[in-house]
Amino acid sequence: MRIGVITESGSYDWPHLEGAAERTVVTDHGAVSVTEGRLGDAEVVQLSRHGAGHHRLSNQVDHKANLAALLACKTEALVSFSVCGSLDPDLRPGSLVVFATLAGHALPSPDAVNGPGFVYRFDT
């Protein structure tokens, strides 16, 4: 299986990604840097939504370009990781939190990922 992985800040270099090779994928929405390699039996296409070194602010992330790049790389599944803080004292640093609802703050901006084949709201 070929899995697309979108990561956050600080996850630019995966030490266990075998045969890691970086390349630029040019899409109709812009160029995206991806790293392709293997984790166990899975082929992985990883991209950092903010770019290496976190050079893009959240409102500068081109979600359409990122998703188009993963589609161009023929990914069959997508996993996205997010890093955030919490005001809940019971959640210690490093805790795993699975969101019940995740909705993009950018909707209904012109950069929102809407349309055929795209969903930008997830309910678990």
mmCIF file of N, CA and C in Angstrom:
data_model
loop_
_atom_site.group_PDB
_atom_site.id
_atom_site.type_symbol
_atom_site.label_atom_id
_atom_site.label_comp_id
_atom_site.label_asym_id
_atom_site.label_seq_id
_atom_site.Cartn_x
_atom_site.Cartn_y
_atom_site.Cartn_z
ATOM 1 N N MET A 1 0.840 -1.182 0.000
ATOM 2 C CA MET A 1 0.000 0.000 0.000
ATOM 3 C C MET A 1 0.883 1.242 0.000
ATOM 4 N N ARG A 2 0.465 2.249 -0.721
ATOM 5 C CA ARG A 2 1.182 3.526 -0.800
ATOM 6 C C ARG A 2 0.405 4.544 0.038
ATOM 7 N N ILE A 3 1.018 5.026 1.109
ATOM 8 C CA ILE A 3 0.350 5.871 2.091
ATOM 9 C C ILE A 3 0.920 7.284 2.057
ATOM 10 N N GLY A 4 0.034 8.268 1.927
ATOM 11 C CA GLY A 4 0.426 9.659 2.034
ATOM 12 C C GLY A 4 0.393 10.067 3.497
ATOM 13 N N VAL A 5 1.429 10.770 3.952
ATOM 14 C CA VAL A 5 1.507 11.216 5.343
ATOM 15 C C VAL A 5 1.792 12.712 5.351
ATOM 16 N N ILE A 6 0.875 13.477 5.921
ATOM 17 C CA ILE A 6 1.071 14.912 6.070
ATOM 18 C C ILE A 6 1.465 15.164 7.522
ATOM 19 N N THR A 7 2.597 15.824 7.712
ATOM 20 C CA THR A 7 3.109 16.037 9.063
ATOM 21 C C THR A 7 3.205 17.516 9.393
ATOM 22 N N GLU A 8 3.470 17.777 10.651
ATOM 23 C CA GLU A 8 3.577 19.133 11.192
ATOM 24 C C GLU A 8 5.038 19.506 11.400
ATOM 25 N N SER A 9 5.244 20.567 12.117
ATOM 26 C CA SER A 9 6.584 21.082 12.410
ATOM 27 C C SER A 9 7.448 20.052 13.135
ATOM 28 N N GLY A 10 8.716 20.044 12.806
ATOM 29 C CA GLY A 10 9.676 19.191 13.497
ATOM 30 C C GLY A 10 9.737 17.761 13.000
ATOM 31 N N SER A 11 8.961 17.426 11.990
ATOM 32 C CA SER A 11 8.950 16.041 11.498
ATOM 33 C C SER A 11 9.423 15.980 10.053
ATOM 34 N N TYR A 12 10.510 16.652 9.794
ATOM 35 C CA TYR A 12 11.008 16.763 8.419
ATOM 36 C C TYR A 12 11.861 15.574 8.005
ATOM 37 N N ASP A 13 12.507 14.940 8.972
ATOM 38 C CA ASP A 13 13.437 13.852 8.676
ATOM 39 C C ASP A 13 13.038 12.629 9.481
ATOM 40 N N TRP A 14 12.638 11.562 8.803
ATOM 41 C CA TRP A 14 12.228 10.331 9.472
ATOM 42 C C TRP A 14 13.392 9.346 9.441
ATOM 43 N N PRO A 15 14.022 9.066 10.573
ATOM 44 C CA PRO A 15 15.214 8.215 10.579
ATOM 45 C C PRO A 15 14.957 6.766 10.171
ATOM 46 N N HIS A 16 13.722 6.275 10.294
ATOM 47 C CA HIS A 16 13.425 4.884 9.951
ATOM 48 C C HIS A 16 12.815 4.719 8.566
ATOM 49 N N LEU A 17 12.769 5.799 7.795
ATOM 50 C CA LEU A 17 12.232 5.734 6.438
ATOM 51 C C LEU A 17 13.335 5.222 5.508
ATOM 52 N N GLU A 18 13.184 3.979 5.061
ATOM 53 C CA GLU A 18 14.204 3.339 4.229
ATOM 54 C C GLU A 18 14.177 3.906 2.817
ATOM 55 N N GLY A 19 15.342 4.145 2.260
ATOM 56 C CA GLY A 19 15.462 4.618 0.888
ATOM 57 C C GLY A 19 14.849 5.985 0.668
ATOM 58 N N ALA A 20 14.853 6.824 1.705
ATOM 59 C CA ALA A 20 14.215 8.138 1.617
ATOM 60 C C ALA A 20 14.826 8.979 0.506
ATOM 61 N N ALA A 21 13.964 9.507 -0.343
ATOM 62 C CA ALA A 21 14.399 10.362 -1.445
ATOM 63 C C ALA A 21 13.431 11.534 -1.551
ATOM 64 N N GLU A 22 13.971 12.731 -1.529
ATOM 65 C CA GLU A 22 13.145 13.936 -1.641
ATOM 66 C C GLU A 22 13.015 14.331 -3.105
ATOM 67 N N ARG A 23 11.824 14.799 -3.459
ATOM 68 C CA ARG A 23 11.614 15.311 -4.811
ATOM 69 C C ARG A 23 10.533 16.386 -4.775
ATOM 70 N N THR A 24 10.465 17.161 -5.819
ATOM 71 C CA THR A 24 9.448 18.203 -5.943
ATOM 72 C C THR A 24 8.383 17.731 -6.920
ATOM 73 N N VAL A 25 7.125 17.826 -6.498
ATOM 74 C CA VAL A 25 5.991 17.468 -7.345
ATOM 75 C C VAL A 25 5.325 18.769 -7.760
ATOM 76 N N VAL A 26 5.255 19.018 -9.059
ATOM 77 C CA VAL A 26 4.630 20.232 -9.583
ATOM 78 C C VAL A 26 3.165 19.923 -9.880
ATOM 79 N N THR A 27 2.264 20.723 -9.294
ATOM 80 C CA THR A 27 0.824 20.551 -9.500
ATOM 81 C C THR A 27 0.244 21.833 -10.098
ATOM 82 N N ASP A 28 -1.016 21.782 -10.467
ATOM 83 C CA ASP A 28 -1.702 22.977 -10.959
ATOM 84 C C ASP A 28 -1.831 24.047 -9.880
ATOM 85 N N HIS A 29 -1.631 23.657 -8.617
ATOM 86 C CA HIS A 29 -1.788 24.573 -7.482
ATOM 87 C C HIS A 29 -0.459 25.015 -6.895
ATOM 88 N N GLY A 30 0.631 24.523 -7.435
ATOM 89 C CA GLY A 30 1.950 24.896 -6.937
ATOM 90 C C GLY A 30 2.849 23.687 -6.758
ATOM 91 N N ALA A 31 4.123 23.953 -6.483
ATOM 92 C CA ALA A 31 5.118 22.892 -6.291
ATOM 93 C C ALA A 31 5.148 22.472 -4.820
ATOM 94 N N VAL A 32 5.298 21.168 -4.595
ATOM 95 C CA VAL A 32 5.307 20.605 -3.246
ATOM 96 C C VAL A 32 6.502 19.677 -3.106
ATOM 97 N N SER A 33 7.219 19.808 -2.008
ATOM 98 C CA SER A 33 8.339 18.921 -1.715
ATOM 99 C C SER A 33 7.818 17.710 -0.943
ATOM 100 N N VAL A 34 8.124 16.517 -1.442
ATOM 101 C CA VAL A 34 7.728 15.273 -0.772
ATOM 102 C C VAL A 34 8.962 14.410 -0.564
ATOM 103 N N THR A 35 8.861 13.511 0.405
ATOM 104 C CA THR A 35 9.898 12.510 0.637
ATOM 105 C C THR A 35 9.252 11.143 0.489
ATOM 106 N N GLU A 36 9.816 10.322 -0.380
ATOM 107 C CA GLU A 36 9.293 8.980 -0.620
ATOM 108 C C GLU A 36 10.257 7.950 -0.049
ATOM 109 N N GLY A 37 9.695 6.883 0.514
ATOM 110 C CA GLY A 37 10.507 5.812 1.071
ATOM 111 C C GLY A 37 9.617 4.678 1.545
ATOM 112 N N ARG A 38 10.181 3.802 2.378
ATOM 113 C CA ARG A 38 9.438 2.639 2.884
ATOM 114 C C ARG A 38 9.521 2.583 4.399
ATOM 115 N N LEU A 39 8.404 2.206 5.013
ATOM 116 C CA LEU A 39 8.336 1.861 6.429
ATOM 117 C C LEU A 39 7.766 0.457 6.489
ATOM 118 N N GLY A 40 8.604 -0.518 6.773
ATOM 119 C CA GLY A 40 8.140 -1.899 6.747
ATOM 120 C C GLY A 40 7.680 -2.269 5.358
ATOM 121 N N ASP A 41 6.446 -2.760 5.246
ATOM 122 C CA ASP A 41 5.892 -3.171 3.959
ATOM 123 C C ASP A 41 5.182 -2.043 3.218
ATOM 124 N N ALA A 42 5.100 -0.881 3.836
ATOM 125 C CA ALA A 42 4.344 0.222 3.235
ATOM 126 C C ALA A 42 5.253 1.210 2.522
ATOM 127 N N GLU A 43 4.809 1.632 1.334
ATOM 128 C CA GLU A 43 5.450 2.755 0.653
ATOM 129 C C GLU A 43 4.864 4.023 1.260
ATOM 130 N N VAL A 44 5.716 4.997 1.559
ATOM 131 C CA VAL A 44 5.274 6.223 2.220
ATOM 132 C C VAL A 44 5.667 7.432 1.376
ATOM 133 N N VAL A 45 4.725 8.364 1.239
ATOM 134 C CA VAL A 45 4.984 9.658 0.616
ATOM 135 C C VAL A 45 4.677 10.693 1.703
ATOM 136 N N GLN A 46 5.709 11.317 2.236
ATOM 137 C CA GLN A 46 5.559 12.244 3.357
ATOM 138 C C GLN A 46 5.757 13.672 2.897
ATOM 139 N N LEU A 47 4.905 14.568 3.390
ATOM 140 C CA LEU A 47 5.129 15.991 3.152
ATOM 141 C C LEU A 47 4.843 16.750 4.444
ATOM 142 N N SER A 48 5.583 17.800 4.652
ATOM 143 C CA SER A 48 5.390 18.661 5.810
ATOM 144 C C SER A 48 4.544 19.850 5.375
ATOM 145 N N ARG A 49 3.363 19.986 5.981
ATOM 146 C CA ARG A 49 2.429 21.027 5.506
ATOM 147 C C ARG A 49 2.990 22.429 5.624
ATOM 148 N N HIS A 50 3.894 22.669 6.570
ATOM 149 C CA HIS A 50 4.467 24.005 6.730
ATOM 150 C C HIS A 50 5.818 24.153 6.023
ATOM 151 N N GLY A 51 6.303 23.081 5.411
ATOM 152 C CA GLY A 51 7.597 23.110 4.740
ATOM 153 C C GLY A 51 8.738 22.901 5.724
ATOM 154 N N ALA A 52 9.870 22.475 5.216
ATOM 155 C CA ALA A 52 11.045 22.257 6.065
ATOM 156 C C ALA A 52 11.407 23.550 6.784
ATOM 157 N N GLY A 53 11.664 23.460 8.065
ATOM 158 C CA GLY A 53 12.007 24.636 8.842
ATOM 159 C C GLY A 53 10.801 25.488 9.216
ATOM 160 N N HIS A 54 9.597 25.000 8.937
ATOM 161 C CA HIS A 54 8.341 25.692 9.247
ATOM 162 C C HIS A 54 8.336 27.094 8.642
ATOM 163 N N HIS A 55 8.630 27.181 7.339
ATOM 164 C CA HIS A 55 8.698 28.498 6.695
ATOM 165 C C HIS A 55 7.342 29.034 6.240
ATOM 166 N N ARG A 56 6.270 28.219 6.362
ATOM 167 C CA ARG A 56 4.924 28.692 6.026
ATOM 168 C C ARG A 56 4.084 28.791 7.294
ATOM 169 N N LEU A 57 3.404 29.915 7.475
ATOM 170 C CA LEU A 57 2.442 30.040 8.561
ATOM 171 C C LEU A 57 1.187 29.253 8.198
ATOM 172 N N SER A 58 0.347 28.993 9.171
ATOM 173 C CA SER A 58 -0.861 28.187 8.923
ATOM 174 C C SER A 58 -1.720 28.741 7.802
ATOM 175 N N ASN A 59 -1.839 30.063 7.717
ATOM 176 C CA ASN A 59 -2.671 30.640 6.662
ATOM 177 C C ASN A 59 -1.968 30.662 5.308
ATOM 178 N N GLN A 60 -0.722 30.202 5.232
ATOM 179 C CA GLN A 60 0.019 30.152 3.972
ATOM 180 C C GLN A 60 0.132 28.737 3.410
ATOM 181 N N VAL A 61 -0.399 27.756 4.130
ATOM 182 C CA VAL A 61 -0.338 26.371 3.672
ATOM 183 C C VAL A 61 -1.275 26.203 2.479
ATOM 184 N N ASP A 62 -0.767 25.653 1.396
ATOM 185 C CA ASP A 62 -1.580 25.429 0.200
ATOM 186 C C ASP A 62 -2.096 23.990 0.225
ATOM 187 N N HIS A 63 -3.253 23.807 0.839
ATOM 188 C CA HIS A 63 -3.822 22.468 0.999
ATOM 189 C C HIS A 63 -4.121 21.815 -0.347
ATOM 190 N N LYS A 64 -4.574 22.613 -1.306
ATOM 191 C CA LYS A 64 -4.877 22.054 -2.628
ATOM 192 C C LYS A 64 -3.618 21.497 -3.283
ATOM 193 N N ALA A 65 -2.518 22.229 -3.202
ATOM 194 C CA ALA A 65 -1.259 21.751 -3.782
ATOM 195 C C ALA A 65 -0.796 20.485 -3.074
ATOM 196 N N ASN A 66 -0.900 20.458 -1.746
ATOM 197 C CA ASN A 66 -0.473 19.278 -0.990
ATOM 198 C C ASN A 66 -1.269 18.040 -1.380
ATOM 199 N N LEU A 67 -2.601 18.170 -1.429
ATOM 200 C CA LEU A 67 -3.429 17.022 -1.792
ATOM 201 C C LEU A 67 -3.232 16.626 -3.251
ATOM 202 N N ALA A 68 -3.079 17.605 -4.125
ATOM 203 C CA ALA A 68 -2.830 17.290 -5.536
ATOM 204 C C ALA A 68 -1.502 16.548 -5.696
ATOM 205 N N ALA A 69 -0.492 16.924 -4.909
ATOM 206 C CA ALA A 69 0.808 16.249 -4.976
ATOM 207 C C ALA A 69 0.682 14.795 -4.525
ATOM 208 N N LEU A 70 -0.070 14.558 -3.450
ATOM 209 C CA LEU A 70 -0.253 13.187 -2.973
ATOM 210 C C LEU A 70 -1.039 12.357 -3.980
ATOM 211 N N LEU A 71 -2.009 12.963 -4.642
ATOM 212 C CA LEU A 71 -2.738 12.251 -5.701
ATOM 213 C C LEU A 71 -1.813 11.939 -6.872
ATOM 214 N N ALA A 72 -0.960 12.893 -7.239
ATOM 215 C CA ALA A 72 -0.012 12.679 -8.335
ATOM 216 C C ALA A 72 0.992 11.574 -7.998
ATOM 217 N N CYS A 73 1.268 11.400 -6.718
ATOM 218 C CA CYS A 73 2.194 10.341 -6.265
ATOM 219 C C CYS A 73 1.493 8.999 -6.115
ATOM 220 N N LYS A 74 0.221 8.944 -6.512
ATOM 221 C CA LYS A 74 -0.557 7.695 -6.513
ATOM 222 C C LYS A 74 -0.728 7.086 -5.128
ATOM 223 N N THR A 75 -0.927 7.933 -4.098
ATOM 224 C CA THR A 75 -1.175 7.407 -2.760
ATOM 225 C C THR A 75 -2.569 6.810 -2.699
ATOM 226 N N GLU A 76 -2.721 5.757 -1.891
ATOM 227 C CA GLU A 76 -3.992 5.051 -1.755
ATOM 228 C C GLU A 76 -4.713 5.375 -0.455
ATOM 229 N N ALA A 77 -3.989 5.945 0.491
ATOM 230 C CA ALA A 77 -4.553 6.295 1.793
ATOM 231 C C ALA A 77 -3.818 7.529 2.297
ATOM 232 N N LEU A 78 -4.425 8.216 3.264
ATOM 233 C CA LEU A 78 -3.828 9.435 3.801
ATOM 234 C C LEU A 78 -3.939 9.445 5.314
ATOM 235 N N VAL A 79 -2.824 9.781 5.961
ATOM 236 C CA VAL A 79 -2.791 9.981 7.399
ATOM 237 C C VAL A 79 -2.194 11.360 7.617
ATOM 238 N N SER A 80 -2.815 12.144 8.491
ATOM 239 C CA SER A 80 -2.314 13.479 8.773
ATOM 240 C C SER A 80 -2.112 13.626 10.268
ATOM 241 N N PHE A 81 -0.956 14.149 10.659
ATOM 242 C CA PHE A 81 -0.641 14.353 12.066
ATOM 243 C C PHE A 81 -0.643 15.835 12.366
ATOM 244 N N SER A 82 -1.113 16.183 13.545
ATOM 245 C CA SER A 82 -1.144 17.576 13.963
ATOM 246 C C SER A 82 -0.500 17.700 15.337
ATOM 247 N N VAL A 83 0.094 18.832 15.580
ATOM 248 C CA VAL A 83 0.701 19.117 16.872
ATOM 249 C C VAL A 83 -0.043 20.315 17.454
ATOM 250 N N CYS A 84 -0.503 20.190 18.687
ATOM 251 C CA CYS A 84 -1.224 21.305 19.299
ATOM 252 C C CYS A 84 -1.061 21.247 20.815
ATOM 253 N N GLY A 85 -1.445 22.302 21.452
ATOM 254 C CA GLY A 85 -1.400 22.371 22.905
ATOM 255 C C GLY A 85 -2.768 22.082 23.496
ATOM 256 N N SER A 86 -2.821 22.045 24.820
ATOM 257 C CA SER A 86 -4.077 21.784 25.501
ATOM 258 C C SER A 86 -4.146 22.589 26.789
ATOM 259 N N LEU A 87 -5.349 22.943 27.161
ATOM 260 C CA LEU A 87 -5.571 23.600 28.451
ATOM 261 C C LEU A 87 -6.061 22.607 29.495
ATOM 262 N N ASP A 88 -6.149 21.335 29.137
ATOM 263 C CA ASP A 88 -6.610 20.287 30.047
ATOM 264 C C ASP A 88 -5.412 19.755 30.831
ATOM 265 N N PRO A 89 -5.373 19.983 32.146
ATOM 266 C CA PRO A 89 -4.221 19.548 32.937
ATOM 267 C C PRO A 89 -4.054 18.027 32.991
ATOM 268 N N ASP A 90 -5.094 17.268 32.639
ATOM 269 C CA ASP A 90 -4.982 15.804 32.637
ATOM 270 C C ASP A 90 -4.245 15.288 31.402
ATOM 271 N N LEU A 91 -4.078 16.141 30.392
ATOM 272 C CA LEU A 91 -3.351 15.746 29.182
ATOM 273 C C LEU A 91 -1.896 16.166 29.334
ATOM 274 N N ARG A 92 -1.054 15.201 29.624
ATOM 275 C CA ARG A 92 0.366 15.450 29.814
ATOM 276 C C ARG A 92 1.051 15.628 28.466
ATOM 277 N N PRO A 93 2.169 16.341 28.412
ATOM 278 C CA PRO A 93 2.913 16.455 27.154
ATOM 279 C C PRO A 93 3.219 15.069 26.584
ATOM 280 N N GLY A 94 3.007 14.927 25.282
ATOM 281 C CA GLY A 94 3.242 13.648 24.617
ATOM 282 C C GLY A 94 2.009 12.769 24.547
ATOM 283 N N SER A 95 0.881 13.216 25.120
ATOM 284 C CA SER A 95 -0.355 12.429 25.086
ATOM 285 C C SER A 95 -0.888 12.345 23.662
ATOM 286 N N LEU A 96 -1.493 11.224 23.348
ATOM 287 C CA LEU A 96 -2.140 11.057 22.057
ATOM 288 C C LEU A 96 -3.594 11.486 22.197
ATOM 289 N N VAL A 97 -4.045 12.389 21.345
ATOM 290 C CA VAL A 97 -5.421 12.865 21.357
ATOM 291 C C VAL A 97 -6.010 12.603 19.980
ATOM 292 N N VAL A 98 -7.158 11.955 19.945
ATOM 293 C CA VAL A 98 -7.869 11.725 18.696
ATOM 294 C C VAL A 98 -9.082 12.643 18.716
ATOM 295 N N PHE A 99 -9.159 13.552 17.754
ATOM 296 C CA PHE A 99 -10.242 14.521 17.700
ATOM 297 C C PHE A 99 -11.563 13.841 17.371
ATOM 298 N N ALA A 100 -12.626 14.249 18.041
ATOM 299 C CA ALA A 100 -13.964 13.773 17.697
ATOM 300 C C ALA A 100 -14.438 14.477 16.436
ATOM 301 N N THR A 101 -14.089 15.745 16.285
ATOM 302 C CA THR A 101 -14.431 16.521 15.098
ATOM 303 C C THR A 101 -13.257 17.412 14.767
ATOM 304 N N LEU A 102 -12.887 17.450 13.519
ATOM 305 C CA LEU A 102 -11.822 18.322 13.041
ATOM 306 C C LEU A 102 -12.361 19.059 11.833
ATOM 307 N N ALA A 103 -12.418 20.365 11.930
ATOM 308 C CA ALA A 103 -12.926 21.160 10.811
ATOM 309 C C ALA A 103 -11.925 22.251 10.503
ATOM 310 N N GLY A 104 -11.702 22.506 9.227
ATOM 311 C CA GLY A 104 -10.742 23.517 8.818
ATOM 312 C C GLY A 104 -11.204 24.914 9.176
ATOM 313 N N HIS A 105 -10.311 25.698 9.739
ATOM 314 C CA HIS A 105 -10.628 27.072 10.113
ATOM 315 C C HIS A 105 -10.736 27.984 8.899
ATOM 316 N N ALA A 106 -10.241 27.543 7.761
ATOM 317 C CA ALA A 106 -10.184 28.412 6.585
ATOM 318 C C ALA A 106 -11.511 28.461 5.811
ATOM 319 N N LEU A 107 -12.422 27.562 6.101
ATOM 320 C CA LEU A 107 -13.671 27.545 5.339
ATOM 321 C C LEU A 107 -14.456 28.815 5.594
ATOM 322 N N PRO A 108 -15.090 29.417 4.675
ATOM 323 C CA PRO A 108 -15.148 29.110 3.253
ATOM 324 C C PRO A 108 -14.209 29.988 2.422
ATOM 325 N N SER A 109 -12.951 30.029 2.765
ATOM 326 C CA SER A 109 -11.996 30.849 2.030
ATOM 327 C C SER A 109 -11.766 30.285 0.632
ATOM 328 N N PRO A 110 -11.210 31.090 -0.285
ATOM 329 C CA PRO A 110 -10.947 30.586 -1.642
ATOM 330 C C PRO A 110 -9.901 29.471 -1.662
ATOM 331 N N ASP A 111 -9.106 29.359 -0.596
ATOM 332 C CA ASP A 111 -8.086 28.311 -0.535
ATOM 333 C C ASP A 111 -8.617 27.023 0.082
ATOM 334 N N ALA A 112 -9.870 27.025 0.512
ATOM 335 C CA ALA A 112 -10.441 25.839 1.145
ATOM 336 C C ALA A 112 -10.458 24.681 0.165
ATOM 337 N N VAL A 113 -10.319 23.492 0.697
ATOM 338 C CA VAL A 113 -10.306 22.293 -0.131
ATOM 339 C C VAL A 113 -11.730 21.767 -0.197
ATOM 340 N N ASN A 114 -12.450 22.165 -1.211
ATOM 341 C CA ASN A 114 -13.829 21.744 -1.439
ATOM 342 C C ASN A 114 -13.936 21.208 -2.849
ATOM 343 N N GLY A 115 -15.010 20.536 -3.123
ATOM 344 C CA GLY A 115 -15.267 20.111 -4.492
ATOM 345 C C GLY A 115 -15.246 18.613 -4.634
ATOM 346 N N PRO A 116 -15.425 18.138 -5.849
ATOM 347 C CA PRO A 116 -15.489 16.692 -6.102
ATOM 348 C C PRO A 116 -14.236 15.982 -5.613
ATOM 349 N N GLY A 117 -14.423 14.954 -4.805
ATOM 350 C CA GLY A 117 -13.304 14.144 -4.346
ATOM 351 C C GLY A 117 -12.593 14.677 -3.120
ATOM 352 N N PHE A 118 -12.988 15.856 -2.614
ATOM 353 C CA PHE A 118 -12.325 16.411 -1.441
ATOM 354 C C PHE A 118 -13.321 16.593 -0.305
ATOM 355 N N VAL A 119 -12.892 16.275 0.894
ATOM 356 C CA VAL A 119 -13.674 16.505 2.105
ATOM 357 C C VAL A 119 -12.773 17.220 3.072
ATOM 358 N N TYR A 120 -13.257 18.267 3.699
ATOM 359 C CA TYR A 120 -12.425 19.035 4.627
ATOM 360 C C TYR A 120 -13.018 19.046 6.025
ATOM 361 N N ARG A 121 -13.930 18.146 6.297
ATOM 362 C CA ARG A 121 -14.472 18.015 7.646
ATOM 363 C C ARG A 121 -14.499 16.521 7.972
ATOM 364 N N PHE A 122 -14.016 16.200 9.154
ATOM 365 C CA PHE A 122 -13.914 14.811 9.543
ATOM 366 C C PHE A 122 -14.627 14.612 10.882
ATOM 367 N N ASP A 123 -15.500 13.675 10.974
ATOM 368 C CA ASP A 123 -16.153 13.296 12.229
ATOM 369 C C ASP A 123 -15.804 11.850 12.522
ATOM 370 N N THR A 124 -15.470 11.570 13.785
ATOM 371 C CA THR A 124 -15.133 10.186 14.146
ATOM 372 C C THR A 124 -16.246 9.561 14.944
#
